[in-house]
Tab-separated table of N, CA and C and ligand atoms in Angstrom:
chain	number	residue	atom	x	y	z
A	1	UNK	N	-8.688	11.113	12.035
A	1	UNK	CA	-10.270	11.104	12.112
A	1	UNK	C	-9.723	10.163	10.737
A	2	UNK	N	-10.912	8.816	10.836
A	2	UNK	CA	-11.264	8.699	9.265
A	2	UNK	C	-12.015	8.999	9.016
A	3	UNK	N	-11.715	8.556	7.324
A	3	UNK	CA	-12.737	9.390	6.529
A	3	UNK	C	-14.014	8.638	6.727
A	4	UNK	N	-15.046	9.693	6.732
A	4	UNK	CA	-16.028	8.913	6.235
A	4	UNK	C	-16.566	7.730	4.991
A	5	UNK	N	-16.742	8.027	4.148
A	5	UNK	CA	-16.377	7.268	2.194
A	5	UNK	C	-15.670	6.934	2.820
A	6	UNK	N	-14.684	6.393	2.889
A	6	UNK	CA	-12.914	5.932	2.925
A	6	UNK	C	-12.646	3.948	2.687
A	7	UNK	N	-12.847	3.582	2.188
A	7	UNK	CA	-12.453	1.579	2.011
A	7	UNK	C	-11.974	1.959	2.935
A	8	UNK	N	-10.679	1.600	2.715
A	8	UNK	CA	-9.817	2.150	3.553
A	8	UNK	C	-9.045	1.920	4.737
A	9	UNK	N	-10.365	3.212	5.620
A	9	UNK	CA	-10.676	3.626	6.307
A	9	UNK	C	-11.215	1.909	7.096
A	10	UNK	N	-12.734	2.100	6.081
A	10	UNK	CA	-13.468	1.275	6.647
A	10	UNK	C	-12.736	-0.281	7.147
A	11	UNK	N	-11.653	-0.460	6.251
A	11	UNK	CA	-11.208	-1.839	6.203
A	11	UNK	C	-10.149	-1.690	7.505
A	12	UNK	N	-9.170	-0.496	8.107
A	12	UNK	CA	-8.815	-0.419	9.384
A	12	UNK	C	-9.583	-0.506	10.049
A	13	UNK	N	-10.358	-0.054	10.269
A	13	UNK	CA	-11.826	-0.602	11.875
A	13	UNK	C	-12.547	-1.270	11.682
A	14	UNK	N	-12.557	-2.330	10.570
A	14	UNK	CA	-12.802	-3.661	10.591
A	14	UNK	C	-14.033	-4.176	10.014
A	15	UNK	N	-14.679	-2.187	9.714
A	15	UNK	CA	-15.937	-2.465	9.203
A	15	UNK	C	-16.452	-2.890	7.671
A	16	UNK	N	-15.169	-3.462	6.700
A	16	UNK	CA	-15.284	-3.987	5.562
A	16	UNK	C	-14.289	-5.305	6.252
A	17	UNK	N	-14.836	-6.073	5.897
A	17	UNK	CA	-13.190	-7.416	5.610
A	17	UNK	C	-12.372	-7.576	4.372
A	18	UNK	N	-10.758	-7.883	4.706
A	18	UNK	CA	-10.209	-7.549	4.017
A	18	UNK	C	-8.879	-9.577	4.176
A	19	UNK	N	-8.127	-9.734	3.556
A	19	UNK	CA	-7.280	-10.628	3.946
A	19	UNK	C	-6.367	-10.429	4.533
A	20	UNK	N	-6.077	-10.258	4.850
A	20	UNK	CA	-4.888	-8.923	6.787
A	20	UNK	C	-3.578	-10.163	6.388
A	21	UNK	N	-2.970	-9.499	6.367
A	21	UNK	CA	-1.157	-10.131	6.168
A	21	UNK	C	-0.178	-9.534	7.568
A	22	UNK	N	-0.853	-8.802	8.118
A	22	UNK	CA	0.433	-8.600	9.123
A	22	UNK	C	-0.183	-6.836	9.152
A	23	UNK	N	0.671	-6.080	10.220
A	23	UNK	CA	0.213	-4.840	11.326
A	23	UNK	C	1.259	-4.752	12.076
A	24	UNK	N	0.949	-2.900	12.195
A	24	UNK	CA	1.690	-2.619	14.038
A	24	UNK	C	1.155	-1.395	13.768
A	25	UNK	N	1.733	-0.765	14.785
A	25	UNK	CA	1.671	0.234	14.985
A	25	UNK	C	0.801	1.055	14.366
A	26	UNK	N	1.470	1.823	12.942
A	26	UNK	CA	1.038	2.601	12.401
A	26	UNK	C	0.316	1.985	11.292
A	27	UNK	N	0.897	1.127	10.676
A	27	UNK	CA	-0.605	0.935	9.618
A	27	UNK	C	-0.698	-0.941	9.756
A	28	UNK	N	-1.330	-1.356	8.489
A	28	UNK	CA	-2.214	-2.820	7.903
A	28	UNK	C	-1.266	-2.697	6.479
A	29	UNK	N	-1.186	-4.334	6.521
A	29	UNK	CA	-0.771	-4.764	5.030
A	29	UNK	C	-2.067	-5.843	5.078
A	30	UNK	N	-2.914	-5.634	4.200
A	30	UNK	CA	-3.441	-7.224	3.257
A	30	UNK	C	-3.671	-7.198	1.871
A	31	UNK	N	-4.280	-8.269	1.194
A	31	UNK	CA	-4.427	-8.360	0.112
A	31	UNK	C	-4.734	-7.895	-0.747
A	32	UNK	N	-4.504	-7.466	-2.142
A	32	UNK	CA	-4.785	-6.264	-3.324
A	32	UNK	C	-5.795	-7.307	-3.604
A	33	UNK	N	-7.661	-7.086	-3.501
A	33	UNK	CA	-8.634	-7.761	-4.227
A	33	UNK	C	-8.246	-8.128	-5.193
A	34	UNK	N	-7.722	-7.398	-6.007
A	34	UNK	CA	-7.035	-7.537	-7.952
A	34	UNK	C	-5.451	-7.673	-8.544
A	35	UNK	N	-4.782	-8.741	-7.649
A	35	UNK	CA	-4.217	-8.775	-8.062
A	35	UNK	C	-3.590	-9.033	-8.752
A	36	UNK	N	-1.976	-8.278	-9.443
A	36	UNK	CA	-1.310	-7.829	-10.839
A	36	UNK	C	-0.258	-8.921	-10.421
A	37	UNK	N	0.293	-9.509	-9.809
A	37	UNK	CA	1.575	-10.283	-9.713
A	37	UNK	C	1.027	-11.532	-8.907
A	38	UNK	N	2.150	-12.712	-8.197
A	38	UNK	CA	1.650	-13.642	-7.452
A	38	UNK	C	1.896	-12.787	-6.770
A	39	UNK	N	2.759	-12.137	-6.429
A	39	UNK	CA	2.721	-11.478	-4.950
A	39	UNK	C	2.387	-9.936	-4.422
A	40	UNK	N	0.547	-9.182	-4.202
A	40	UNK	CA	0.312	-7.554	-4.411
A	40	UNK	C	-0.320	-7.819	-3.149
A	41	UNK	N	0.402	-6.870	-2.676
A	41	UNK	CA	0.331	-6.898	-0.763
A	41	UNK	C	-0.471	-4.979	-1.195
A	42	UNK	N	-0.624	-4.219	-0.010
A	42	UNK	CA	-1.057	-3.250	0.024
A	42	UNK	C	-0.798	-3.036	1.729
A	43	UNK	N	0.043	-2.010	1.404
A	43	UNK	CA	0.660	-1.245	2.892
A	43	UNK	C	-0.148	-0.255	3.365
A	44	UNK	N	-0.603	-0.408	4.409
A	44	UNK	CA	-2.043	0.871	5.019
A	44	UNK	C	-2.014	1.793	5.927
A	45	UNK	N	-1.359	3.007	5.966
A	45	UNK	CA	-0.705	3.245	7.363
A	45	UNK	C	-2.637	3.959	7.939
A	46	UNK	N	-2.246	3.197	8.952
A	46	UNK	CA	-4.464	3.580	10.136
A	46	UNK	C	-4.060	5.236	9.642
A	47	UNK	N	-3.944	6.170	9.494
A	47	UNK	CA	-3.749	7.674	9.787
A	47	UNK	C	-4.827	7.835	8.154
A	48	UNK	N	-5.420	8.688	8.701
A	48	UNK	CA	-5.938	8.613	6.526
A	48	UNK	C	-5.139	9.902	6.960
A	49	UNK	N	-5.518	10.320	5.192
A	49	UNK	CA	-4.411	10.926	4.393
A	49	UNK	C	-4.564	10.419	2.508
A	50	UNK	N	-4.684	11.350	2.450
A	50	UNK	CA	-5.395	11.196	0.389
A	50	UNK	C	-3.880	10.751	0.226
A	51	UNK	N	-2.941	10.731	0.167
A	51	UNK	CA	-2.005	10.934	-0.635
A	51	UNK	C	-0.518	11.008	-0.410
A	52	UNK	N	0.400	10.434	-1.136
A	52	UNK	CA	1.966	10.706	-0.462
A	52	UNK	C	2.246	12.342	-0.503
A	53	UNK	N	1.376	13.191	-1.196
A	53	UNK	CA	1.482	14.266	-1.822
A	53	UNK	C	1.251	15.048	-0.673
A	54	UNK	N	0.230	14.742	0.177
A	54	UNK	CA	0.435	15.232	1.789
A	54	UNK	C	1.386	15.061	3.076
A	55	UNK	N	2.344	14.582	2.855
A	55	UNK	CA	2.868	13.923	3.621
A	55	UNK	C	3.638	15.236	4.160
A	56	UNK	N	4.730	15.295	5.518
A	56	UNK	CA	5.379	16.353	5.618
A	56	UNK	C	6.488	15.416	6.518
A	57	UNK	N	7.916	16.601	6.885
A	57	UNK	CA	8.677	16.050	7.685
A	57	UNK	C	8.076	15.281	8.997
A	58	UNK	N	7.013	15.628	10.012
A	58	UNK	CA	6.447	15.259	10.608
A	58	UNK	C	5.886	13.610	10.409
A	59	UNK	N	5.957	13.299	9.489
A	59	UNK	CA	5.419	11.860	8.882
A	59	UNK	C	6.616	10.592	9.004
A	60	UNK	N	7.855	10.847	9.578
A	60	UNK	CA	9.088	10.247	9.120
A	60	UNK	C	8.957	8.494	10.256
A	61	UNK	N	8.814	8.595	11.140
A	61	UNK	CA	8.625	7.203	12.138
A	61	UNK	C	7.414	6.467	11.378
A	62	UNK	N	6.109	7.284	10.871
A	62	UNK	CA	5.155	6.317	10.559
A	62	UNK	C	5.515	6.433	9.639
A	63	UNK	N	6.215	6.405	8.220
A	63	UNK	CA	6.855	5.935	7.215
A	63	UNK	C	7.608	4.715	7.625
A	64	UNK	N	8.067	5.041	8.129
A	64	UNK	CA	9.844	4.188	8.705
A	64	UNK	C	8.890	3.005	9.562
A	65	UNK	N	8.078	3.236	10.356
A	65	UNK	CA	7.124	1.726	10.280
A	65	UNK	C	6.307	1.150	9.356
A	66	UNK	N	5.634	1.512	7.873
A	66	UNK	CA	4.849	1.589	7.337
A	66	UNK	C	5.840	0.706	6.382
A	67	UNK	N	7.316	1.348	5.967
A	67	UNK	CA	8.380	0.475	5.087
A	67	UNK	C	8.738	-0.675	6.054
A	68	UNK	N	8.587	-0.625	7.333
A	68	UNK	CA	9.252	-1.698	7.856
A	68	UNK	C	8.141	-3.272	8.132
A	69	UNK	N	7.102	-2.713	8.232
A	69	UNK	CA	5.467	-4.208	7.075
A	69	UNK	C	5.806	-4.530	6.613
A	70	UNK	N	6.105	-2.744	4.746
A	70	UNK	CA	6.637	-4.173	4.354
A	70	UNK	C	7.339	-5.177	3.709
A	71	UNK	N	8.288	-5.170	4.265
A	71	UNK	CA	9.594	-5.449	4.568
A	71	UNK	C	8.871	-7.113	5.740
A	72	UNK	N	8.327	-6.832	6.189
A	72	UNK	CA	7.940	-8.324	6.870
A	72	UNK	C	7.037	-8.548	5.650
A	73	UNK	N	6.405	-8.154	5.303
A	73	UNK	CA	5.188	-9.240	4.181
A	73	UNK	C	5.571	-9.563	3.540
A	74	UNK	N	6.425	-8.866	3.336
A	74	UNK	CA	7.606	-9.588	1.223
A	74	UNK	C	8.028	-10.095	1.850
A	75	UNK	N	8.475	-10.383	2.646
A	75	UNK	CA	9.818	-12.179	2.875
A	75	UNK	C	8.434	-13.087	3.190
A	76	UNK	N	7.320	-12.303	4.640
A	76	UNK	CA	7.132	-13.544	4.738
A	76	UNK	C	5.687	-13.908	2.975
A	77	UNK	N	5.804	-13.494	2.031
A	77	UNK	CA	4.999	-13.949	1.667
A	77	UNK	C	5.619	-14.719	0.064
A	78	UNK	N	7.279	-14.750	0.458
A	78	UNK	CA	8.143	-15.925	-0.098
A	78	UNK	C	9.262	-14.286	-1.677
A	79	UNK	N	9.023	-13.425	-1.057
A	79	UNK	CA	9.523	-12.768	-2.611
A	79	UNK	C	11.557	-12.200	-2.631
A	80	UNK	N	11.710	-13.594	-2.357
A	80	UNK	CA	13.087	-13.200	-1.324
A	80	UNK	C	14.140	-12.641	-2.662
A	81	UNK	N	14.360	-12.429	-3.550
A	81	UNK	CA	14.581	-12.350	-5.016
A	81	UNK	C	14.186	-10.885	-4.975
A	82	UNK	N	13.378	-10.367	-4.316
A	82	UNK	CA	12.759	-8.471	-4.764
A	82	UNK	C	11.892	-8.394	-4.439
A	83	UNK	N	11.365	-7.782	-4.049
A	83	UNK	CA	9.598	-6.736	-4.448
A	83	UNK	C	9.713	-5.224	-4.881
A	84	UNK	N	9.033	-4.594	-5.475
A	84	UNK	CA	8.667	-3.416	-5.616
A	84	UNK	C	7.523	-3.297	-4.624
A	85	UNK	N	7.857	-1.503	-4.072
A	85	UNK	CA	7.120	-0.794	-3.293
A	85	UNK	C	6.298	0.572	-3.972
A	86	UNK	N	5.132	0.527	-4.359
A	86	UNK	CA	4.770	2.051	-5.406
A	86	UNK	C	3.886	2.530	-4.815
A	87	UNK	N	3.763	3.678	-5.192
A	87	UNK	CA	2.940	4.075	-4.135
A	87	UNK	C	1.611	5.853	-5.399
A	88	UNK	N	0.917	5.614	-6.205
A	88	UNK	CA	0.522	6.536	-7.089
A	88	UNK	C	-0.532	7.509	-6.299
A	89	UNK	N	-0.275	8.544	-7.042
A	89	UNK	CA	-0.668	10.193	-6.255
A	89	UNK	C	-1.681	10.857	-7.413
A	90	UNK	N	-2.780	10.815	-6.842
A	90	UNK	CA	-4.062	11.817	-7.383
A	90	UNK	C	-4.149	10.603	-8.853
A	91	UNK	N	-5.558	11.209	-9.891
A	91	UNK	CA	-5.638	10.533	-10.639
A	91	UNK	C	-4.883	10.457	-12.207
A	92	UNK	N	-4.289	10.946	-12.026
A	92	UNK	CA	-2.947	11.560	-13.500
A	92	UNK	C	-1.987	10.902	-13.104
A	93	UNK	N	-1.912	10.104	-12.201
A	93	UNK	CA	-0.998	8.810	-11.274
A	93	UNK	C	-1.595	7.659	-11.469
A	94	UNK	N	-2.801	7.782	-11.674
A	94	UNK	CA	-3.637	6.206	-11.801
A	94	UNK	C	-4.190	5.413	-10.202
A	95	UNK	N	-3.601	6.504	-9.009
A	95	UNK	CA	-4.490	6.648	-8.294
A	95	UNK	C	-6.324	6.199	-8.185
A	96	UNK	N	-6.646	5.120	-7.380
A	96	UNK	CA	-8.107	4.611	-7.439
A	96	UNK	C	-8.876	5.304	-5.711
A	97	UNK	N	-8.054	4.746	-4.467
A	97	UNK	CA	-8.731	4.584	-3.081
A	97	UNK	C	-7.634	6.417	-2.612
A	98	UNK	N	-7.993	6.918	-2.375
A	98	UNK	CA	-7.463	8.190	-1.778
A	98	UNK	C	-7.388	8.291	0.231
A	99	UNK	N	-6.279	6.640	-0.299
A	99	UNK	CA	-5.742	6.823	0.809
A	99	UNK	C	-4.885	6.877	1.010
A	100	UNK	N	-3.955	6.905	1.389
A	100	UNK	CA	-2.224	6.611	1.087
A	100	UNK	C	-2.276	5.203	1.136
A	101	UNK	N	-1.414	4.856	0.600
A	101	UNK	CA	-0.876	3.057	0.689
A	101	UNK	C	0.370	2.846	-0.424
A	102	UNK	N	0.411	1.750	0.120
A	102	UNK	CA	1.601	1.337	-0.822
A	102	UNK	C	1.664	-0.062	-1.442
A	103	UNK	N	1.546	-0.258	-2.424
A	103	UNK	CA	1.571	-1.490	-3.459
A	103	UNK	C	3.015	-2.160	-3.264
A	104	UNK	N	2.981	-3.545	-2.578
A	104	UNK	CA	4.149	-4.217	-2.195
A	104	UNK	C	3.697	-5.109	-3.285
A	105	UNK	N	4.603	-5.318	-4.651
A	105	UNK	CA	4.537	-6.134	-5.414
A	105	UNK	C	5.843	-7.274	-5.955
A	106	UNK	N	5.275	-8.734	-6.090
A	106	UNK	CA	6.669	-10.009	-6.411
A	106	UNK	C	6.423	-10.599	-6.721
A	107	UNK	N	7.089	-11.737	-6.708
A	107	UNK	CA	7.122	-13.129	-6.934
A	107	UNK	C	6.545	-13.312	-8.092
A	108	UNK	N	7.277	-12.994	-8.686
A	108	UNK	CA	8.056	-12.800	-10.439
A	108	UNK	C	9.102	-11.819	-10.773
A	109	UNK	N	9.493	-12.108	-11.656
A	109	UNK	CA	10.708	-11.093	-11.980
A	109	UNK	C	9.761	-10.181	-12.446
A	110	UNK	N	9.907	-8.622	-12.414
A	110	UNK	CA	9.123	-7.445	-12.418
A	110	UNK	C	10.150	-6.752	-13.588
A	111	UNK	N	9.956	-6.381	-14.380
A	111	UNK	CA	10.483	-5.429	-15.513
A	111	UNK	C	10.904	-4.380	-14.902
A	112	UNK	N	12.608	-3.862	-15.537
A	112	UNK	CA	13.278	-2.607	-15.177
A	112	UNK	C	12.642	-1.273	-15.783
A	113	UNK	N	12.749	-0.958	-14.967
A	113	UNK	CA	12.070	0.502	-15.296
A	113	UNK	C	12.467	1.837	-16.317
A	114	UNK	N	13.140	1.236	-17.211
A	114	UNK	CA	14.196	1.208	-18.519
A	114	UNK	C	13.304	0.927	-19.533
A	115	UNK	N	13.092	0.038	-19.797
A	115	UNK	CA	11.946	-0.369	-20.419
A	115	UNK	C	10.843	0.020	-20.653
A	116	UNK	N	10.455	0.645	-20.255
A	116	UNK	CA	9.174	1.539	-19.909
A	116	UNK	C	7.390	1.277	-20.056
A	117	UNK	N	8.421	0.178	-18.908
A	117	UNK	CA	7.330	-0.716	-17.720
A	117	UNK	C	6.484	0.522	-17.004
A	118	UNK	N	5.213	-0.088	-16.798
A	118	UNK	CA	4.159	0.247	-15.400
A	118	UNK	C	4.348	-0.511	-14.187
A	119	UNK	N	4.273	0.489	-12.986
A	119	UNK	CA	4.895	0.127	-11.802
A	119	UNK	C	4.457	-2.048	-11.470
A	120	UNK	N	3.056	-2.271	-12.486
A	120	UNK	CA	3.286	-3.370	-12.065
A	120	UNK	C	3.434	-4.179	-13.261
A	121	UNK	N	4.047	-4.031	-13.730
A	121	UNK	CA	5.280	-5.059	-15.199
A	121	UNK	C	6.463	-5.566	-14.413
B	1	5GP	P1	-4.620	2.852	-5.899
B	1	5GP	O1	-5.084	1.891	-7.591
B	1	5GP	O2	-5.057	3.597	-5.789
B	1	5GP	O3	-3.034	3.087	-6.695
B	1	5GP	O4	-4.756	1.291	-5.561
B	1	5GP	C1	-6.099	0.754	-5.199
B	1	5GP	C2	-6.146	-0.920	-5.598
B	1	5GP	O5	-6.779	-0.537	-4.224
B	1	5GP	C3	-6.457	-0.906	-7.020
B	1	5GP	O6	-4.549	-2.453	-6.710
B	1	5GP	C4	-6.888	-2.078	-6.156
B	1	5GP	O7	-7.331	-2.869	-7.042
B	1	5GP	C5	-7.371	-2.235	-4.658
B	1	5GP	N1	-8.365	-2.636	-4.287
B	1	5GP	C6	-10.161	-1.746	-4.268
B	1	5GP	N2	-10.640	-2.019	-3.461
B	1	5GP	C7	-10.179	-2.819	-2.631
B	1	5GP	C8	-10.676	-3.351	-1.513
B	1	5GP	O8	-11.777	-3.698	-1.426
B	1	5GP	N3	-10.306	-4.514	-1.076
B	1	5GP	C9	-8.535	-4.393	-0.909
B	1	5GP	N4	-8.462	-5.512	-0.719
B	1	5GP	N5	-8.476	-4.190	-1.852
B	1	5GP	C10	-9.133	-2.944	-3.002
B	2	ZN	ZN1	-9.212	6.419	4.601
């Protein structure tokens, strides 16, 4: 069920505009409105749930479709060198939109996690 007050549900329903770059049965991909890398896409499962914290063993097929779409849109955006897929969980994890989504970041050298970098670095 779509959530009444969810901007990503509204985007998926077509009630809010987005710069869509791909879709499949389970997920939609569009450009982040405030990009923090030359490639910054969001891959969003169509089904509303708050975050990865709510995933269960039943969600395997849906997640496989999410990561398939992430690969397709990352490749199409020209991230031949590699890219990063990140999901934030809860306010303490930096999540602002409470509909599970995966950031796909690339198009420049991203810093290694050992450097103390945050996911968008
Ligand atoms: P979070 O902080 O929840 O992991 O990420 C939410 C992301 O959604 C942010 O990077 C933010 O820029 C993006 N965002 C927020 N509102 C909109 C919107 O209306 N359209 C698009 N395309 N991105 C949005
Ligand atoms: Zn939603």
